Amino acid sequence: MRRARAITLVPPLVALAALAALGGCGDRLQGFGGPPTPLVSFQVLVSGDLASVRKPAGDTSPTSLQVALVWGAQWLTEPFCVLPAENPDASAVIAAGCRDPFAFTPLRVAADVPIEIGVPATLSLFDLPAADVMVGDITARVAYGAMVVYDDRDGSGTLEVAMPHRTRSGFDEPGQFDGGDSPDIVYGASFVTMTAPDQRVVFREGAFYDTGFYPRSGCPHPRPGFSVVHAGGFSGDAALMNPGSLPPEDPASCTADGESDPIINVALQPPASVEEVSCVQRRDDSSVRYREPPPDMPELTSGGRVHACAHLPTFDAPTQGGLIQLVVSGRSSDRCKGLTHYTLRGCRENVSCPVPDWDFTATPPAWWPCDQ
Amino acid sequence: MCVAALVVTALTVGPDPAVAAPVPAVDPMFRVSGGGRLAVDGGLLLGLPAALGTGLSTGVGAGISSGDRFAWGARVSWSTATESSLLWTVTQADLRLRATAAIQQRAGRGQFALRLGLGPTIVHESRLRNQGQRAGLTGSDLETSAWVPLPAADLEGVVALHVAGPWLLLLSGGPALAIVDGGARWGWTAQLGAGWQP
């Protein structure tokens, strides 16, 4: 009887042993390991003659070309840069220190890969754009990005963004003055300005509403998820002449990729015409911080700086209490354009404050070049 | 001072042996019966996942055994664990199939056993790429799954308490071993449940 019971146990034991012996066969467990699946991959192709656009001209040192996906920021230029110039000096300062008001403005570098001219490179994203680079709420938001080609001069493997350099002010502490730019040199971007043809990377979640975030008029809305869209650009003059409305794009220039990702083409350009795509801005809402003049004269002319005296700009009244500002542009060698504004009276956050933090209207600094 | 007062109070307020209640007779409801060779049990199971490397696998298990001092049997359990990293949400379901041999000893209402189980643990792994749905991934880019049988063994201590009639309360647990990618991976399992021994 006991032997019979033992015999009946043999088949299931053999079956269990056979199953156990299957260990390692067939599929493989990966757990948290294994190569990560990219959320999206883009093909980028760089074209052009690098030697003809090298900075400095004639430089023959080895280059380390890379392409970076840079998510854009929502940015509004300051009124001084778009209102009619008050005098020739102000025109010169606007020309030297104001960015293109329709320019792509970077917020964050998302990914970088090495690239060769004429050879398509694959740039993969493993993370979605964070909420702070998307404009809208969770039911309808969008992020725009540009492919930026640059020479990774510092060998960091990533594009170092730059900032405009302001001149000294009366509030500066010793050592507070900012340093130089990273040596990275930008040679091209798929999206430089809304007034030129662009190919931009889009990530859309939820519905899509027309907003002021790199808007396009006359083009179809981007599809949900990642996509690459193209448009021919609109006229900047027409946009400035008709505030409140956006000139339409040529519908024939509007394309959106379908299921297959197209190649994003980036043409090499002189850095001076494209490097603003790597310039983050201290303020993105068109507000201006007016600064206290330092006791001794800041750099007003060295390094190609230009300056002008002008009334505080306003869209409503011709002047604002008669207060004059001194506006100084950046150096011509700076990667990023920018302005520094001085007033003889004001506060750190509000130039029209009733109780000023500084007031030199009665006794301006000896170097102050403006008539008050 | 207060401690001394408490001690004195405890000593003086204790039960008076002269008026202590008699030991109650065993309620018929809790009278034990059965105790035969066959035993069936089932319950809730906790353990380390066989292959995941982190987390706590929870599920159910059941088994049957036959024997006196030496018992043979079979067990099956199923449990799952889900954990996440920045990139993945991984769910592993472990189906443990075991042939068991146990040495056991009765003591009053209790029964103690040491049980060795051998057999495969069949792991079903499901990996979901985090943020993939928002990015529009589909198919194997979004989610993958795999079935993998692993050779495994458990050594468990078992405590069973006859509660009422043929019914038992069981507690078991001990180390577990699985061979994952050619290497030994140690873990543990524990089970709390009820049994039936006619």
Coordinates of C-alpha atoms in Angstrom, one line a residue:
Chain A
M1 CA 0.0 0.0 0.0
R2 CA 2.8 2.5 1.0
R3 CA 4.8 1.5 -2.0
A4 CA 1.8 2.1 -4.3
R5 CA 1.4 5.6 -2.8
A6 CA 5.1 6.3 -3.4
I7 CA 4.7 5.3 -7.0
T8 CA 1.8 7.6 -7.5
L9 CA 4.0 10.5 -6.3
V10 CA 6.6 9.9 -8.9
P11 CA 4.9 11.4 -12.0
P12 CA 4.2 14.8 -10.4
L13 CA 7.7 14.9 -8.9
V14 CA 9.2 14.2 -12.3
A15 CA 7.1 16.9 -13.8
L16 CA 8.2 19.4 -11.1
A17 CA 11.8 18.4 -11.7
A18 CA 11.4 19.0 -15.4
L19 CA 9.9 22.4 -14.9
A20 CA 12.7 23.3 -12.6
A21 CA 15.2 22.2 -15.2
L22 CA 13.6 24.7 -17.6
G23 CA 15.2 27.5 -15.6
G24 CA 17.0 29.8 -17.9
C25 CA 15.2 28.7 -21.0
G26 CA 13.1 31.0 -23.1
D27 CA 12.6 34.5 -22.0
R28 CA 14.9 36.4 -19.7
L29 CA 14.0 38.4 -16.7
Q30 CA 15.2 41.9 -16.9
G31 CA 13.8 43.6 -13.8
F32 CA 15.0 47.2 -13.7
G33 CA 18.0 46.3 -15.9
G34 CA 18.5 46.2 -19.6
P35 CA 18.8 49.1 -22.0
P36 CA 16.2 51.8 -21.4
T37 CA 13.7 52.4 -24.2
P38 CA 13.9 55.9 -25.5
L39 CA 10.6 57.8 -25.4
V40 CA 11.4 59.2 -28.8
S41 CA 14.3 59.4 -31.2
F42 CA 15.0 62.1 -33.8
Q43 CA 17.2 62.0 -36.8
V44 CA 19.4 65.1 -37.2
L45 CA 21.4 66.0 -40.3
V46 CA 23.9 68.9 -40.3
S47 CA 24.9 70.4 -43.6
G48 CA 27.2 73.2 -44.7
D49 CA 30.9 74.2 -44.7
L50 CA 32.2 74.5 -41.2
A51 CA 35.5 76.1 -42.3
S52 CA 33.6 79.1 -43.8
V53 CA 31.8 79.9 -40.6
R54 CA 34.5 79.0 -38.0
K55 CA 34.9 81.3 -35.0
P56 CA 37.4 82.8 -34.9
A57 CA 37.8 83.0 -38.7
G58 CA 40.4 80.7 -40.0
D59 CA 40.6 78.6 -36.9
T60 CA 41.8 75.1 -37.8
S61 CA 41.8 73.5 -34.4
P62 CA 39.9 70.2 -34.1
T63 CA 36.2 70.5 -33.5
S64 CA 33.9 68.4 -31.4
L65 CA 30.5 69.0 -33.1
Q66 CA 27.5 68.0 -31.1
V67 CA 23.8 68.5 -31.4
A68 CA 21.6 69.3 -28.5
L69 CA 17.9 69.3 -28.0
V70 CA 17.1 72.5 -26.2
W71 CA 13.6 73.2 -24.8
G72 CA 12.4 76.7 -25.2
A73 CA 11.2 79.3 -22.7
Q74 CA 8.3 81.6 -23.0
W75 CA 10.0 85.0 -23.3
L76 CA 8.9 88.6 -24.0
T77 CA 11.3 91.3 -24.9
E78 CA 11.4 94.5 -23.0
P79 CA 9.6 97.6 -24.2
F80 CA 12.8 99.6 -24.8
C81 CA 13.7 97.1 -27.6
V82 CA 10.4 97.3 -29.5
L83 CA 9.2 100.9 -29.1
P84 CA 10.5 103.5 -31.5
A85 CA 14.0 104.7 -30.5
E86 CA 14.1 108.1 -28.8
N87 CA 17.3 109.2 -30.4
P88 CA 20.2 107.8 -32.5
D89 CA 22.1 106.7 -29.4
A90 CA 19.1 104.6 -28.4
S91 CA 18.9 103.1 -31.9
A92 CA 22.5 102.1 -31.6
V93 CA 21.9 100.5 -28.2
I94 CA 18.9 98.6 -29.5
A95 CA 20.9 97.4 -32.4
A96 CA 23.8 96.2 -30.2
G97 CA 21.9 95.0 -27.1
C98 CA 18.5 93.9 -28.0
R99 CA 17.6 90.4 -29.1
D100 CA 15.3 89.5 -31.9
P101 CA 11.9 89.8 -30.2
F102 CA 10.8 86.7 -32.1
A103 CA 13.9 84.7 -31.3
F104 CA 13.9 81.2 -29.8
T105 CA 14.9 81.5 -26.2
P106 CA 16.3 78.4 -24.4
L107 CA 15.3 77.2 -21.1
R108 CA 16.9 73.8 -20.7
V109 CA 19.2 71.4 -22.6
A110 CA 17.6 68.0 -22.7
A111 CA 20.0 65.8 -24.5
D112 CA 23.2 65.9 -26.5
V113 CA 24.9 63.6 -29.0
P114 CA 28.0 63.9 -31.2
I115 CA 27.4 64.5 -34.9
E116 CA 29.3 64.7 -38.1
I117 CA 28.5 67.0 -41.0
G118 CA 26.5 65.1 -43.6
V119 CA 26.0 62.0 -41.4
P120 CA 22.6 61.7 -39.8
A121 CA 22.7 61.3 -36.0
T122 CA 20.1 59.9 -33.7
L123 CA 19.2 61.9 -30.7
S124 CA 17.0 60.0 -28.2
L125 CA 15.0 61.3 -25.3
F126 CA 14.6 59.2 -22.2
D127 CA 12.6 61.7 -20.2
L128 CA 9.6 63.8 -21.1
P129 CA 10.0 67.6 -20.9
A130 CA 9.3 68.7 -17.3
A131 CA 6.3 70.7 -16.5
D132 CA 8.2 74.0 -16.3
V133 CA 9.2 73.8 -20.0
M134 CA 5.6 73.2 -21.0
V135 CA 3.1 76.1 -21.4
G136 CA -0.5 75.4 -20.4
D137 CA -2.2 73.3 -17.7
I138 CA -2.4 69.5 -17.5
T139 CA -5.3 69.4 -19.9
A140 CA -3.6 71.3 -22.7
R141 CA 0.1 72.0 -22.7
V142 CA 2.9 72.1 -25.1
A143 CA 6.7 72.3 -25.2
Y144 CA 8.8 73.5 -28.1
G145 CA 12.4 72.6 -28.7
A146 CA 15.2 73.4 -31.1
M147 CA 18.1 71.2 -32.3
V148 CA 21.2 73.2 -31.7
V149 CA 24.6 72.3 -33.3
Y150 CA 27.6 73.5 -31.5
D151 CA 31.3 72.9 -31.0
D152 CA 31.8 71.5 -27.5
R153 CA 34.9 73.5 -26.8
D154 CA 35.0 72.7 -23.2
G155 CA 34.6 69.0 -23.7
S156 CA 31.8 68.8 -21.2
G157 CA 29.6 66.7 -23.5
T158 CA 26.7 69.2 -23.2
L159 CA 25.9 72.6 -24.4
E160 CA 26.5 75.2 -21.8
V161 CA 24.0 78.0 -22.1
A162 CA 25.1 81.6 -21.5
M163 CA 23.6 84.7 -20.1
P164 CA 23.9 88.4 -21.0
H165 CA 26.6 90.2 -19.0
R166 CA 25.4 93.4 -17.3
T167 CA 27.7 96.2 -16.1
R168 CA 28.3 97.0 -12.5
S169 CA 25.7 98.6 -10.3
G170 CA 25.7 100.2 -6.9
F171 CA 24.2 97.1 -5.3
D172 CA 27.0 94.8 -6.4
E173 CA 29.0 93.1 -3.7
P174 CA 32.7 92.5 -4.3
G175 CA 33.1 89.4 -6.4
Q176 CA 29.4 89.4 -7.4
F177 CA 30.1 90.5 -10.9
D178 CA 29.5 87.7 -13.3
G179 CA 32.2 85.9 -15.2
G180 CA 32.7 84.9 -18.8
D181 CA 30.8 82.6 -21.1
S182 CA 31.5 79.0 -21.7
P183 CA 33.7 78.4 -24.7
D184 CA 31.0 76.4 -26.6
I185 CA 30.3 77.9 -30.0
V186 CA 26.9 77.5 -31.6
Y187 CA 27.0 77.0 -35.4
G188 CA 23.4 76.2 -36.2
A189 CA 19.9 75.6 -34.9
S190 CA 16.7 74.2 -36.4
F191 CA 14.7 76.9 -34.8
V192 CA 16.3 80.3 -34.5
T193 CA 13.4 82.7 -34.8
M194 CA 9.8 82.8 -35.7
T195 CA 10.6 85.1 -38.6
A196 CA 12.7 82.5 -40.4
P197 CA 11.9 78.9 -41.6
D198 CA 12.2 76.5 -38.7
Q199 CA 11.9 72.9 -37.8
R200 CA 10.9 72.6 -34.2
V201 CA 10.4 69.6 -31.9
V202 CA 7.0 69.6 -30.2
F203 CA 5.7 67.7 -27.2
R204 CA 2.0 68.2 -26.8
E205 CA -0.2 66.8 -24.0
G206 CA -4.0 67.1 -24.1
A207 CA -5.8 69.7 -26.2
F208 CA -4.1 72.5 -28.1
Y209 CA -5.0 76.1 -27.8
D210 CA -3.4 79.0 -29.6
T211 CA -1.3 81.0 -27.2
G212 CA 1.6 83.4 -27.4
F213 CA 4.1 80.6 -26.9
Y214 CA 6.0 80.6 -30.2
P215 CA 2.6 80.9 -32.0
R216 CA 1.9 80.1 -35.5
S217 CA -1.0 81.3 -37.5
G218 CA -2.3 79.3 -40.4
C219 CA -0.6 76.0 -39.6
P220 CA -2.3 72.9 -38.3
H221 CA -2.0 72.2 -34.7
P222 CA 0.7 69.7 -33.7
R223 CA -0.4 66.2 -33.0
P224 CA -0.4 64.9 -29.4
G225 CA 2.9 63.4 -28.2
F226 CA 6.2 64.1 -29.8
S227 CA 6.4 65.5 -33.3
V228 CA 8.5 67.7 -35.5
V229 CA 6.8 70.5 -37.3
H230 CA 8.0 72.9 -39.9
A231 CA 6.9 76.4 -41.1
G232 CA 8.4 79.1 -43.2
G233 CA 8.2 81.9 -40.7
F234 CA 6.3 85.2 -40.8
S235 CA 7.3 88.8 -41.4
G236 CA 8.7 90.4 -38.3
D237 CA 7.9 93.9 -39.5
A238 CA 4.3 92.9 -40.2
A239 CA 4.1 91.5 -36.7
L240 CA 5.5 94.7 -35.1
M241 CA 3.3 96.9 -37.2
N242 CA 0.1 95.1 -36.1
P243 CA 0.4 94.3 -32.4
G244 CA -2.2 92.0 -31.2
S245 CA -2.4 89.9 -34.3
L246 CA 0.0 87.4 -35.8
P247 CA 0.9 87.4 -39.5
P248 CA -0.1 84.0 -40.9
E249 CA 2.4 81.5 -42.2
D250 CA 2.3 80.4 -45.7
P251 CA 0.2 77.2 -45.4
A252 CA 2.3 75.6 -48.1
S253 CA 5.3 75.8 -45.7
C254 CA 3.6 74.2 -42.8
T255 CA 4.4 70.5 -42.5
A256 CA 4.0 68.1 -39.7
D257 CA 5.5 64.7 -39.5
G258 CA 3.4 61.6 -39.7
E259 CA 4.0 58.3 -38.2
S260 CA 7.6 58.2 -39.3
D261 CA 10.0 60.8 -37.9
P262 CA 11.6 63.0 -40.6
I263 CA 15.1 64.2 -40.6
I264 CA 15.7 67.5 -38.9
N265 CA 18.0 69.5 -41.0
V266 CA 20.4 72.1 -39.5
A267 CA 22.5 74.3 -41.7
L268 CA 25.7 75.6 -40.4
Q269 CA 25.7 79.4 -39.9
P270 CA 28.1 82.0 -38.6
P271 CA 27.8 82.0 -34.8
A272 CA 26.9 85.7 -34.6
S273 CA 23.6 85.0 -36.4
V274 CA 22.6 82.0 -34.4
E275 CA 24.3 81.9 -31.0
E276 CA 21.4 83.6 -29.3
V277 CA 19.6 80.3 -29.2
S278 CA 21.9 79.4 -26.4
C279 CA 21.2 82.5 -24.3
V280 CA 18.9 82.2 -21.4
Q281 CA 17.3 85.4 -20.1
R282 CA 17.3 86.7 -16.6
R283 CA 13.7 88.0 -17.0
D284 CA 11.2 86.5 -19.4
D285 CA 8.1 88.7 -18.8
S286 CA 9.3 91.9 -20.5
S287 CA 9.9 93.5 -17.0
V288 CA 13.1 95.4 -16.5
R289 CA 15.3 95.8 -13.4
Y290 CA 16.6 99.3 -13.1
R291 CA 19.9 99.5 -11.2
E292 CA 21.5 102.0 -8.9
P293 CA 24.5 103.7 -10.6
P294 CA 27.8 102.8 -9.0
P295 CA 30.0 105.5 -7.5
D296 CA 32.6 105.1 -10.1
M297 CA 32.0 104.8 -13.8
P298 CA 31.1 101.4 -15.1
E299 CA 32.2 100.2 -18.5
L300 CA 30.3 102.3 -21.0
T301 CA 32.4 102.1 -24.1
S302 CA 35.0 99.4 -23.7
G303 CA 34.7 96.1 -25.6
G304 CA 32.3 97.6 -28.1
R305 CA 29.6 98.7 -25.6
V306 CA 27.4 101.5 -26.5
H307 CA 25.1 103.5 -24.3
A308 CA 22.2 105.9 -24.5
C309 CA 20.2 108.2 -22.4
A310 CA 16.4 107.9 -22.8
H311 CA 13.2 108.3 -21.0
L312 CA 11.7 105.2 -19.4
P313 CA 9.6 103.5 -22.1
T314 CA 5.9 103.2 -21.7
F315 CA 3.1 102.1 -23.9
D316 CA 0.7 104.7 -22.4
A317 CA 2.3 108.1 -21.8
P318 CA 5.2 109.6 -23.6
T319 CA 7.3 109.8 -20.5
Q320 CA 7.2 108.4 -17.0
G321 CA 7.7 111.3 -14.6
G322 CA 10.5 112.7 -16.6
L323 CA 13.0 110.1 -15.3
I324 CA 15.9 109.4 -17.6
Q325 CA 17.6 106.1 -17.8
L326 CA 21.1 105.2 -18.9
V327 CA 21.0 102.1 -21.1
V328 CA 24.3 100.2 -21.7
S329 CA 24.7 97.4 -24.2
G330 CA 26.9 94.3 -23.7
R331 CA 30.3 93.8 -25.2
S332 CA 30.5 92.9 -28.8
S333 CA 32.4 89.7 -27.9
D334 CA 29.7 88.5 -25.6
R335 CA 27.8 85.5 -26.7
C336 CA 24.5 87.0 -25.6
K337 CA 23.0 90.3 -26.2
G338 CA 21.7 92.3 -23.2
L339 CA 21.1 95.6 -21.7
T340 CA 21.9 97.2 -18.4
H341 CA 19.5 100.0 -17.2
Y342 CA 20.5 102.7 -14.7
T343 CA 18.3 105.3 -13.1
L344 CA 19.2 108.0 -10.6
R345 CA 16.2 107.1 -8.5
G346 CA 14.4 103.8 -7.9
C347 CA 14.0 100.6 -6.0
R348 CA 15.4 97.1 -6.7
E349 CA 12.1 95.8 -8.0
N350 CA 10.2 98.9 -8.9
V351 CA 11.6 102.0 -10.5
S352 CA 8.5 104.0 -9.7
C353 CA 8.4 103.1 -6.0
P354 CA 7.2 106.0 -3.7
V355 CA 10.1 105.6 -1.3
P356 CA 13.2 105.0 -3.4
D357 CA 16.1 102.8 -2.3
W358 CA 18.4 105.3 -3.9
D359 CA 18.0 108.8 -5.1
F360 CA 20.8 110.7 -6.8
T361 CA 18.6 113.1 -8.7
A362 CA 20.0 116.0 -6.7
T363 CA 23.6 114.9 -6.8
P364 CA 24.2 112.5 -9.8
P365 CA 27.5 110.7 -9.9
A366 CA 30.3 112.6 -11.5
W367 CA 30.4 110.2 -14.5
W368 CA 26.6 110.3 -15.1
P369 CA 26.3 111.2 -18.8
C370 CA 22.7 112.0 -19.0
D371 CA 20.9 115.3 -18.5
Q372 CA 18.4 114.9 -15.7
Chain B
M1 CA 7.7 55.9 46.2
C2 CA 5.0 55.6 43.5
V3 CA 6.6 52.4 42.2
A4 CA 6.5 50.9 45.7
A5 CA 2.9 51.8 46.0
L6 CA 2.1 50.1 42.8
V7 CA 3.9 47.0 43.8
V8 CA 2.1 46.8 47.1
T9 CA -1.3 47.4 45.4
A10 CA -0.6 44.7 42.8
L11 CA 0.3 42.2 45.6
T12 CA -2.7 42.9 47.7
V13 CA -5.3 43.2 45.0
G14 CA -4.4 39.8 43.4
P15 CA -7.0 37.1 43.2
D16 CA -7.9 35.2 46.3
P17 CA -7.1 31.5 45.8
A18 CA -10.0 30.6 48.0
V19 CA -12.5 32.2 45.7
A20 CA -10.8 31.4 42.3
A21 CA -13.2 30.1 39.6
P22 CA -12.8 26.4 38.7
V23 CA -11.0 25.6 35.5
P24 CA -13.7 25.6 32.8
A25 CA -14.4 22.5 30.8
V26 CA -13.4 22.5 27.1
D27 CA -16.1 24.1 25.1
P28 CA -17.4 21.5 22.6
M29 CA -16.8 24.0 19.9
F30 CA -13.1 23.8 20.5
R31 CA -12.9 20.1 21.0
V32 CA -10.2 18.7 18.7
S33 CA -11.0 15.9 16.3
G34 CA -9.3 14.4 13.4
G35 CA -5.5 14.3 13.4
G36 CA -5.2 11.9 10.5
R37 CA -2.5 11.5 7.9
L38 CA -4.0 13.9 5.4
A39 CA -3.7 17.7 5.9
V40 CA -4.8 20.5 3.6
D41 CA -4.0 24.2 4.3
G42 CA -4.1 27.6 2.6
G43 CA -3.5 31.2 3.6
L44 CA -1.9 34.5 2.9
L45 CA 1.7 34.5 1.8
L46 CA 4.5 37.1 2.1
G47 CA 8.0 36.8 0.7
L48 CA 10.8 38.3 -1.2
P49 CA 10.2 38.2 -4.9
A50 CA 12.2 35.4 -6.5
A51 CA 14.0 37.5 -9.0
L52 CA 13.0 41.2 -8.6
G53 CA 15.7 42.2 -6.2
T54 CA 13.5 44.5 -4.1
G55 CA 10.0 44.8 -2.8
L56 CA 7.7 42.5 -0.9
S57 CA 5.7 39.9 -2.8
T58 CA 2.2 39.2 -1.4
G59 CA -0.3 36.6 -2.4
V60 CA -1.8 33.3 -1.4
G61 CA -0.6 29.8 -1.0
A62 CA -2.1 26.3 -0.4
G63 CA -0.8 22.8 0.1
I64 CA -1.6 19.2 0.8
S65 CA 0.4 16.6 2.7
S66 CA 0.1 13.1 3.8
G67 CA 2.0 11.2 6.5
D68 CA 2.8 10.9 10.2
R69 CA 6.2 11.7 11.4
F70 CA 7.4 11.9 7.8
A71 CA 5.0 13.5 5.4
W72 CA 5.0 14.1 1.6
G73 CA 3.0 16.6 -0.2
A74 CA 2.7 19.4 -2.7
R75 CA 2.3 23.1 -2.5
V76 CA 1.4 26.0 -4.8
S77 CA 1.5 29.7 -4.1
W78 CA 1.1 32.8 -6.2
S79 CA 2.2 36.2 -5.2
T80 CA 3.1 39.5 -6.9
A81 CA 5.3 42.5 -6.3
T82 CA 5.3 45.8 -8.2
E83 CA 8.2 48.2 -7.9
S84 CA 9.3 51.3 -9.9
S85 CA 12.5 53.0 -10.9
L86 CA 12.8 56.2 -12.9
L87 CA 12.5 54.2 -16.1
W88 CA 10.4 51.1 -15.4
T89 CA 7.4 49.9 -13.4
V90 CA 8.1 46.2 -13.0
T91 CA 5.6 43.6 -11.8
Q92 CA 6.7 40.1 -11.1
A93 CA 4.3 37.4 -10.3
D94 CA 5.8 34.3 -8.7
L95 CA 4.0 31.0 -9.1
R96 CA 5.7 28.5 -6.8
L97 CA 5.2 24.8 -7.4
R98 CA 6.8 22.6 -4.8
A99 CA 7.0 18.9 -3.9
T100 CA 7.5 18.8 -0.2
A101 CA 8.9 16.5 2.4
A102 CA 8.4 17.2 6.0
I103 CA 9.4 15.8 9.4
Q104 CA 6.8 16.7 12.0
Q105 CA 6.0 16.2 15.7
R106 CA 2.7 16.6 17.6
A107 CA 2.7 18.3 21.0
G108 CA -0.8 18.6 22.6
R109 CA -2.9 20.7 20.3
G110 CA 0.1 21.8 18.5
Q111 CA 2.2 20.3 15.7
F112 CA 5.7 21.4 14.7
A113 CA 7.3 20.5 11.4
L114 CA 10.3 21.3 9.3
R115 CA 9.4 21.2 5.6
L116 CA 11.6 21.2 2.6
G117 CA 10.1 22.1 -0.8
L118 CA 11.7 21.6 -4.2
G119 CA 10.3 22.7 -7.5
P120 CA 10.1 25.5 -10.0
T121 CA 9.1 29.1 -9.4
I122 CA 7.5 30.4 -12.6
V123 CA 8.0 34.1 -12.8
H124 CA 5.9 36.3 -15.0
E125 CA 7.5 39.7 -15.4
S126 CA 5.7 42.7 -16.8
R127 CA 7.7 45.8 -17.5
L128 CA 6.0 49.1 -18.2
R129 CA 8.1 52.0 -19.5
N130 CA 7.4 55.0 -17.2
Q131 CA 6.1 58.0 -19.1
G132 CA 5.7 55.8 -22.2
Q133 CA 2.0 56.3 -22.5
R134 CA 2.3 60.1 -22.3
A135 CA 5.0 60.0 -24.9
G136 CA 2.8 57.9 -27.2
L137 CA 4.8 54.6 -27.1
T138 CA 3.0 51.5 -28.0
G139 CA 3.6 47.8 -28.2
S140 CA 6.9 46.4 -27.0
D141 CA 8.3 49.9 -26.7
L142 CA 5.7 50.5 -24.0
E143 CA 5.4 47.2 -22.2
T144 CA 7.1 43.8 -22.3
S145 CA 6.4 40.6 -20.5
A146 CA 8.2 37.3 -20.0
W147 CA 7.6 33.9 -18.5
V148 CA 10.7 32.3 -16.9
P149 CA 10.8 29.1 -14.8
L150 CA 13.4 29.1 -12.1
P151 CA 14.7 26.2 -10.1
A152 CA 13.9 26.9 -6.5
A153 CA 13.7 25.4 -3.0
D154 CA 12.2 26.4 0.3
L155 CA 13.0 25.3 3.9
E156 CA 10.2 26.2 6.2
G157 CA 9.4 25.8 9.9
V158 CA 5.7 25.1 10.4
V159 CA 3.7 25.6 13.5
A160 CA 0.1 24.3 13.5
L161 CA -2.4 24.7 16.2
H162 CA -5.6 22.6 16.4
V163 CA -8.3 25.1 17.1
A164 CA -11.6 23.4 16.6
G165 CA -12.6 20.0 15.3
P166 CA -10.3 19.3 12.3
W167 CA -9.4 22.9 11.8
L168 CA -5.9 24.3 12.4
L169 CA -4.3 27.6 12.5
L170 CA -0.9 27.5 10.7
L171 CA 2.1 29.7 10.6
S172 CA 5.1 28.8 8.5
G173 CA 8.2 30.6 7.2
G174 CA 11.8 30.2 6.3
P175 CA 14.5 30.8 3.8
A176 CA 14.0 30.3 0.1
L177 CA 16.5 29.8 -2.7
A178 CA 16.1 30.4 -6.4
I179 CA 18.6 30.0 -9.2
V180 CA 18.4 33.3 -11.3
D181 CA 20.7 33.7 -14.3
G182 CA 22.9 30.9 -13.1
G183 CA 23.4 32.4 -9.6
A184 CA 21.8 31.6 -6.3
R185 CA 19.4 34.2 -5.0
W186 CA 18.3 33.9 -1.4
G187 CA 15.0 35.1 0.0
W188 CA 12.3 34.1 2.4
T189 CA 8.7 33.3 2.5
A190 CA 6.1 33.3 5.3
Q191 CA 2.5 32.1 5.3
L192 CA -0.3 32.6 7.8
G193 CA -3.4 30.5 7.1
A194 CA -5.9 27.8 8.1
G195 CA -5.7 24.1 7.7
W196 CA -8.0 21.1 7.7
Q197 CA -6.8 17.7 9.1
P198 CA -9.7 15.2 9.2

